Coordinates of C-alpha atoms and ligand atoms in Angstrom, one line a residue:
M1 CA 11.4 -13.1 -20.9
K2 CA 7.6 -12.7 -20.6
A3 CA 6.3 -9.3 -18.7
I4 CA 2.8 -7.9 -18.3
A5 CA 3.1 -3.7 -19.7
V6 CA 1.0 -1.2 -20.8
K7 CA 1.2 1.9 -22.9
P8 CA 1.1 4.7 -20.2
R9 CA -1.7 7.3 -21.0
Q10 CA -3.4 5.2 -23.3
P11 CA -6.5 3.3 -22.2
N12 CA -6.8 -0.3 -21.9
S13 CA -3.2 -1.1 -23.4
V14 CA -2.5 -4.3 -21.4
H15 CA -0.3 -6.8 -23.3
L16 CA 2.0 -9.2 -23.0
A17 CA 5.6 -7.8 -23.6
E18 CA 9.1 -9.2 -24.0
L19 CA 12.1 -8.2 -22.0
P20 CA 15.8 -9.9 -21.6
K21 CA 16.4 -11.4 -18.7
P22 CA 18.2 -8.8 -16.1
R23 CA 21.7 -9.8 -14.9
L24 CA 23.1 -9.6 -11.4
E25 CA 25.9 -7.1 -13.1
D26 CA 23.2 -4.6 -14.1
V27 CA 24.0 -3.3 -10.6
P28 CA 27.1 -1.7 -10.0
N29 CA 29.3 -2.4 -7.0
G30 CA 28.4 -6.1 -6.2
R31 CA 25.4 -5.0 -4.8
G32 CA 22.9 -6.8 -7.0
V33 CA 20.1 -9.2 -6.0
L34 CA 18.7 -11.7 -8.9
V35 CA 15.1 -12.4 -7.8
K36 CA 12.8 -15.0 -9.7
V37 CA 9.6 -14.1 -9.4
L38 CA 7.1 -16.1 -7.9
K39 CA 3.8 -13.8 -7.2
V40 CA 2.8 -10.1 -8.0
G41 CA -0.2 -8.3 -6.7
V42 CA -2.3 -5.7 -8.3
D43 CA -4.5 -3.0 -6.9
A44 CA -6.4 0.5 -7.7
T45 CA -3.0 2.0 -8.9
D46 CA -2.7 -0.6 -11.5
R47 CA -6.3 -0.4 -12.5
E48 CA -5.9 3.5 -13.3
I49 CA -2.4 3.0 -14.9
N50 CA -4.1 0.6 -17.1
E51 CA -7.2 3.3 -17.6
G52 CA -4.6 5.8 -18.9
L53 CA -4.8 8.2 -15.9
Y54 CA -1.2 8.6 -15.1
G55 CA 2.2 6.5 -14.8
A56 CA 5.1 7.0 -17.2
P57 CA 7.4 4.7 -19.3
P58 CA 11.2 4.2 -18.3
P59 CA 13.2 6.7 -20.8
G60 CA 13.9 5.2 -24.3
Y61 CA 10.7 2.7 -23.9
D62 CA 6.9 2.9 -25.1
F63 CA 5.7 0.6 -22.5
L64 CA 6.0 0.3 -18.8
V65 CA 5.9 -2.9 -17.0
I66 CA 3.1 -2.8 -14.2
G67 CA 3.1 -4.5 -11.3
H68 CA 4.8 -3.0 -7.8
E69 CA 3.6 -5.5 -4.9
S70 CA 6.5 -8.1 -5.3
F71 CA 7.3 -11.6 -3.9
G72 CA 10.1 -13.9 -5.0
I73 CA 12.8 -16.1 -4.2
V74 CA 17.0 -14.9 -4.5
E75 CA 18.3 -16.5 -7.0
A76 CA 21.8 -14.9 -6.7
V77 CA 23.5 -12.0 -4.9
G78 CA 26.5 -10.0 -5.8
P79 CA 29.8 -10.3 -3.7
N80 CA 28.9 -7.0 -1.0
V81 CA 25.3 -8.4 -0.4
R82 CA 25.1 -9.3 3.3
H83 CA 21.1 -9.2 4.5
V84 CA 19.8 -12.0 1.7
K85 CA 21.3 -15.1 0.5
P86 CA 19.9 -17.6 -2.8
G87 CA 17.1 -19.0 -1.4
D88 CA 15.6 -16.4 0.6
Y89 CA 11.8 -14.9 0.3
V90 CA 11.7 -11.5 -0.3
S91 CA 9.9 -8.3 -1.4
C92 CA 11.1 -5.3 -2.7
T93 CA 10.5 -1.7 -2.2
V94 CA 8.6 0.7 -5.2
R95 CA 10.2 4.0 -4.9
R96 CA 14.0 5.1 -6.2
P97 CA 15.7 8.2 -5.0
G98 CA 15.8 11.5 -7.0
G99 CA 18.4 14.2 -5.8
S100 CA 16.7 15.9 -2.7
I101 CA 18.1 15.3 0.7
Y102 CA 15.6 12.9 1.4
D103 CA 16.4 10.4 -1.4
R104 CA 20.1 10.9 0.0
I105 CA 19.1 9.9 3.7
G106 CA 17.1 6.8 2.3
R107 CA 13.9 8.5 2.3
S108 CA 12.5 8.7 -1.1
D109 CA 9.1 8.1 0.7
I110 CA 9.0 11.9 1.3
T111 CA 11.3 13.1 -1.7
S112 CA 10.9 17.0 -1.8
E113 CA 10.9 16.5 -5.8
E114 CA 8.0 16.8 -8.1
T115 CA 9.4 13.5 -10.1
Y116 CA 9.1 10.4 -8.1
Y117 CA 10.8 7.2 -9.7
E118 CA 8.6 4.1 -8.7
R119 CA 9.0 0.6 -10.3
G120 CA 5.9 -0.6 -12.3
I121 CA 4.2 3.0 -11.7
N122 CA 6.3 6.1 -12.9
L123 CA 9.6 6.0 -15.3
L124 CA 10.6 2.6 -13.9
H125 CA 9.6 -0.9 -14.8
G126 CA 7.9 -2.6 -12.3
F127 CA 7.7 -6.6 -11.1
M128 CA 4.9 -8.5 -13.3
T129 CA 7.6 -10.4 -15.0
E130 CA 9.8 -13.6 -14.6
Y131 CA 12.9 -12.3 -13.1
F132 CA 14.1 -8.8 -11.6
V133 CA 17.2 -7.4 -10.3
D134 CA 17.5 -4.7 -8.1
D135 CA 20.1 -3.0 -5.2
A136 CA 20.3 -4.8 -2.0
E137 CA 19.2 -1.6 -0.5
F138 CA 15.6 -2.3 -2.0
I139 CA 15.6 -5.6 -1.1
V140 CA 13.3 -7.0 1.9
H141 CA 13.7 -9.7 3.2
M142 CA 10.6 -11.7 4.6
P143 CA 10.9 -14.8 6.8
T144 CA 10.1 -17.8 5.8
A145 CA 7.0 -18.3 8.4
I146 CA 4.7 -15.7 6.6
K147 CA 5.8 -16.5 3.0
H148 CA 2.0 -17.5 2.8
L149 CA 1.5 -13.7 3.3
N150 CA 3.4 -12.8 0.2
V151 CA 2.5 -10.0 -1.9
L152 CA 0.8 -8.4 1.1
A153 CA 4.5 -7.1 1.9
E154 CA 4.1 -3.8 0.0
P155 CA 0.3 -2.8 0.6
M156 CA 1.6 -3.5 4.6
S157 CA 4.4 -1.3 4.4
V158 CA 1.9 1.3 3.2
A159 CA 0.2 0.9 6.3
A160 CA 2.2 0.4 8.7
K161 CA 4.2 3.8 7.4
A162 CA 0.7 5.7 7.6
V163 CA 0.3 4.6 11.2
Q164 CA 3.7 5.4 12.0
Q165 CA 3.5 8.6 10.7
A166 CA 0.9 9.7 12.8
Y167 CA 2.4 8.3 15.9
E168 CA 5.6 10.2 14.9
A169 CA 4.0 13.5 14.1
Q170 CA 1.9 13.2 17.4
R171 CA 5.0 13.4 19.4
R172 CA 3.9 17.4 19.0
L173 CA 1.8 17.0 21.8
Q174 CA 4.1 15.5 24.4
V175 CA 1.5 13.0 25.5
W176 CA -0.5 11.3 22.7
E177 CA -2.4 7.7 23.6
P178 CA -5.1 7.7 21.0
K179 CA -8.0 5.4 22.3
V180 CA -10.3 5.5 19.4
A181 CA -9.6 5.1 15.7
Y182 CA -11.4 5.3 12.6
V183 CA -10.3 3.4 9.6
T184 CA -12.3 4.3 6.3
G185 CA -12.2 2.0 3.6
A186 CA -11.9 -1.5 4.2
G187 CA -9.6 -2.3 0.9
Q188 CA -6.3 -4.1 1.4
I189 CA -4.8 -0.3 3.0
G190 CA -7.9 -0.2 5.8
L191 CA -8.1 -4.0 6.6
L192 CA -4.1 -3.7 7.0
T193 CA -4.3 -0.6 8.8
T194 CA -6.8 -2.0 11.3
L195 CA -4.3 -4.5 12.1
C196 CA -1.9 -2.3 12.8
L197 CA -3.9 0.0 15.0
R198 CA -5.4 -3.2 17.0
L199 CA -2.0 -4.3 17.6
R200 CA -1.2 -1.0 19.6
G201 CA -4.1 -1.6 21.5
V202 CA -6.4 1.0 20.3
E203 CA -10.2 0.6 19.5
V204 CA -10.9 0.5 15.9
Y205 CA -13.9 1.2 13.7
T206 CA -13.6 0.1 10.3
I207 CA -16.2 2.0 8.2
A208 CA -16.8 0.9 4.7
R209 CA -19.9 1.1 2.0
A210 CA -21.3 -3.0 2.0
P211 CA -23.4 -3.5 4.8
K212 CA -22.8 -7.0 6.8
P213 CA -22.2 -9.8 6.5
N214 CA -19.4 -9.6 4.0
L215 CA -15.9 -10.7 3.8
K216 CA -14.4 -7.4 4.6
A217 CA -16.5 -7.1 7.9
E218 CA -15.2 -10.9 8.6
I219 CA -11.5 -9.9 8.4
A220 CA -11.9 -6.5 10.4
E221 CA -13.9 -8.0 13.1
Q222 CA -11.6 -11.0 13.4
F223 CA -8.9 -8.3 14.0
G224 CA -11.2 -7.1 17.0
A225 CA -12.0 -4.3 15.1
T226 CA -15.9 -3.0 14.9
Y227 CA -17.1 -2.7 11.2
I228 CA -19.6 -0.2 10.6
S229 CA -21.3 0.1 7.2
S230 CA -21.4 4.0 6.4
K231 CA -24.8 3.1 4.3
E232 CA -26.3 2.7 7.8
I233 CA -24.9 5.3 9.9
S234 CA -23.4 8.7 8.8
L235 CA -19.7 9.3 10.8
T236 CA -21.5 12.2 12.4
D237 CA -23.9 9.8 14.0
L238 CA -21.4 7.5 14.9
A239 CA -19.1 9.7 16.5
K240 CA -22.1 10.5 18.9
K241 CA -22.0 7.1 19.7
T242 CA -18.3 6.0 19.7
G243 CA -16.9 9.6 20.7
K244 CA -14.9 11.2 18.3
P245 CA -11.9 9.6 17.3
D246 CA -8.5 10.5 18.1
L247 CA -7.1 9.1 14.7
I248 CA -8.6 8.4 11.5
I249 CA -6.5 6.9 8.9
E250 CA -8.4 7.4 5.4
A251 CA -8.8 4.7 2.7
T252 CA -11.5 4.7 0.5
G253 CA -10.4 6.2 -2.5
S254 CA -12.7 9.0 -2.2
S255 CA -12.0 12.6 -1.9
E256 CA -15.0 13.4 -0.8
T257 CA -15.1 11.1 2.3
A258 CA -11.3 12.2 3.2
F259 CA -12.9 15.9 3.4
E260 CA -15.9 14.6 5.6
C261 CA -13.5 13.2 8.1
M262 CA -12.6 16.3 8.8
S263 CA -15.8 17.1 10.5
V264 CA -15.5 14.1 13.2
L265 CA -12.1 14.1 14.3
N266 CA -11.5 15.0 18.1
L267 CA -9.5 17.4 19.7
N268 CA -5.5 17.1 19.3
G269 CA -6.4 14.1 16.8
A270 CA -4.7 13.3 13.2
L271 CA -6.3 12.5 10.2
V272 CA -4.0 10.9 7.8
W273 CA -5.3 10.7 4.1
T274 CA -3.7 7.8 1.8
S275 CA -6.3 7.7 -1.1
I276 CA -4.9 8.7 -4.4
T277 CA -7.6 10.1 -6.3
G278 CA -6.9 10.4 -9.8
G279 CA -10.1 12.1 -10.7
D280 CA -11.7 15.5 -11.0
H281 CA -14.4 15.5 -8.3
K282 CA -15.8 18.8 -6.8
T283 CA -18.2 19.1 -3.9
T284 CA -18.9 22.3 -1.2
L285 CA -18.1 22.1 2.5
P286 CA -19.2 24.1 5.6
T287 CA -15.2 25.3 5.6
D288 CA -15.8 28.0 8.1
K289 CA -16.9 25.3 10.7
I290 CA -14.0 22.8 9.8
N291 CA -11.4 25.6 9.9
L292 CA -12.5 27.0 13.3
E293 CA -12.6 23.6 14.9
W294 CA -9.4 22.6 13.4
V295 CA -7.9 25.7 14.9
L296 CA -9.2 25.8 18.2
G297 CA -9.0 22.0 18.2
N298 CA -4.9 21.9 17.4
K299 CA -5.6 19.4 14.8
L300 CA -3.4 17.7 12.3
L301 CA -3.8 16.6 8.6
L302 CA -1.4 14.5 7.2
G303 CA -0.6 12.9 3.9
S304 CA 1.1 9.6 3.6
V305 CA 2.4 7.9 0.6
N306 CA 4.5 4.9 -0.4
A307 CA 7.1 3.3 1.6
N308 CA 10.7 2.6 2.3
F309 CA 12.8 -0.6 3.6
R310 CA 12.3 0.7 7.3
H311 CA 8.4 0.5 6.7
F312 CA 8.7 -2.5 5.0
N313 CA 10.4 -4.0 7.9
L314 CA 7.7 -2.8 10.3
G315 CA 5.1 -4.0 8.4
I316 CA 6.8 -7.4 8.2
A317 CA 7.0 -7.4 12.1
D318 CA 3.0 -6.2 12.2
M319 CA 2.7 -9.1 10.1
A320 CA 4.3 -11.3 12.3
Q321 CA 2.4 -10.9 15.4
G322 CA -0.4 -10.5 13.6
E323 CA -0.5 -14.2 12.9
I324 CA 0.0 -14.5 16.5
V325 CA -2.5 -12.4 17.9
Y326 CA -5.3 -13.1 15.2
P327 CA -4.0 -16.3 13.1
G328 CA -4.9 -17.4 9.8
V329 CA -6.8 -13.9 9.1
L330 CA -4.4 -12.2 7.0
Q331 CA -4.2 -14.7 4.3
K332 CA -8.3 -14.2 4.1
I333 CA -7.2 -10.9 2.2
L334 CA -5.5 -13.0 -0.5
T335 CA -9.1 -13.8 -2.4
T336 CA -8.4 -14.0 -5.9
P337 CA -5.5 -15.8 -7.6
V338 CA -4.7 -15.5 -11.4
N339 CA -2.3 -18.4 -12.8
G340 CA 0.4 -17.2 -15.1
L341 CA 1.4 -14.0 -16.9
D342 CA -0.5 -14.9 -19.9
Q343 CA -3.6 -14.3 -18.0
Y344 CA -3.4 -10.3 -18.5
A345 CA -6.6 -9.7 -19.6
E346 CA -8.1 -11.6 -16.7
V347 CA -5.9 -9.7 -14.1
I348 CA -7.7 -6.8 -15.5
R349 CA -11.0 -8.0 -15.7
L350 CA -11.2 -8.8 -12.3
L351 CA -9.4 -5.7 -10.9
T352 CA -12.3 -3.5 -12.9
E353 CA -15.2 -6.0 -12.6
D354 CA -14.7 -8.2 -9.8
K355 CA -16.3 -6.7 -6.7
Q356 CA -15.8 -9.6 -4.7
A357 CA -12.0 -9.5 -5.3
L358 CA -10.4 -8.4 -2.0
K359 CA -6.9 -8.8 -3.9
V360 CA -6.0 -10.2 -7.2
F361 CA -2.7 -11.6 -7.6
V362 CA -0.5 -13.5 -10.6
N363 CA 1.0 -16.7 -9.4
V364 CA 3.5 -15.8 -11.7
A365 CA 6.0 -19.3 -11.1
N366 CA 6.4 -22.2 -8.7
E367 CA 9.5 -22.5 -6.4
Ligands
LIG1 C1 1.8 1.9 -4.2 C2 2.9 3.0 -3.7 C3 3.0 4.5 -4.5 C4 1.8 5.1 -4.7 C5 2.0 6.3 -5.6 C6 0.5 3.0 -4.4 O1 -0.3 2.0 -5.1 O2 1.1 1.0 -3.3 O3 4.0 2.4 -3.4 O4 3.8 5.4 -3.6 O5 0.9 4.1 -5.1 O6 2.0 6.0 -6.9
LIG2 ZN1 -0.1 -0.1 -4.4

């Protein structure tokens, strides 16, 4: 079967590879789930892997099949699989356990080992192919009622984890009711995080570069947030107007913005960093001022990456509620389809050059 692959660490190596079709029996203990791939989304991670910035092939291969945002239909299940059956729509988690205590309790998303195993990213083949098989533990059921949101399951799991981790960590305060939140960045993670927070009744300001009108602004505002162009007002001036935010979720992809956010967070607030910055950017900062404010204000900085099975389910619940509260908005994120795995060059071109493409995804097969 066909697959879109790269040679990790070799810039612009995207190509079509050939793999044998996986079998249910590849997974031990009758726990295999064989999935026919319908759609796969791509994001900045895929772009940076193709640029050679990171990523590693599985042992024994010189290529890596990309694609970590999966959506498909179950074709067959092993005898010990209970929660999905043939015909069900599913997505799949990305990270696989290593050996740490966190990996052993189903929390590979917070592994304490340096090496992490992620399908389509590091040391494991991804989903940008015709079929995949995996242990039932990693297969997430997607209700038919939201199958039109398909490849958003994975990015939504990342957004849902970031928000859930903030609330979890803020239990340190005994009482914490965030009123104002900033979401920096209005890519898929920024917009999905905006939704998660709006569903929790928070006043949200979604901040990105492009001035209005634009699609990102339209989506953020249809979720009931206020969209702010960072070209028109600085974070500091915005905070003077809105009051300092109790929570900031940072998802711009800019490490400089990530640090800039430290200057506006409210007392007792939490700042969550989600941007994966593969570069080597440097800057100078008012470190005495920030340090003083953070100590005197009991502020929290939290990094959040990846998502496990439970975060996928939280994200799916939020997408379902999102469709009830803000019907038809989520699917506006799915801007840019490409038809067929043969179009791998076009996938990368759109990811790299098309600034209007909020979400590029591949229609791999019909049901
Ligand atoms: C993926 C995450 C992954 C992270 C780091 C993101 O693009 O969505 O699942 O953990 O990259 O590799
Ligand atoms: Zn991703």
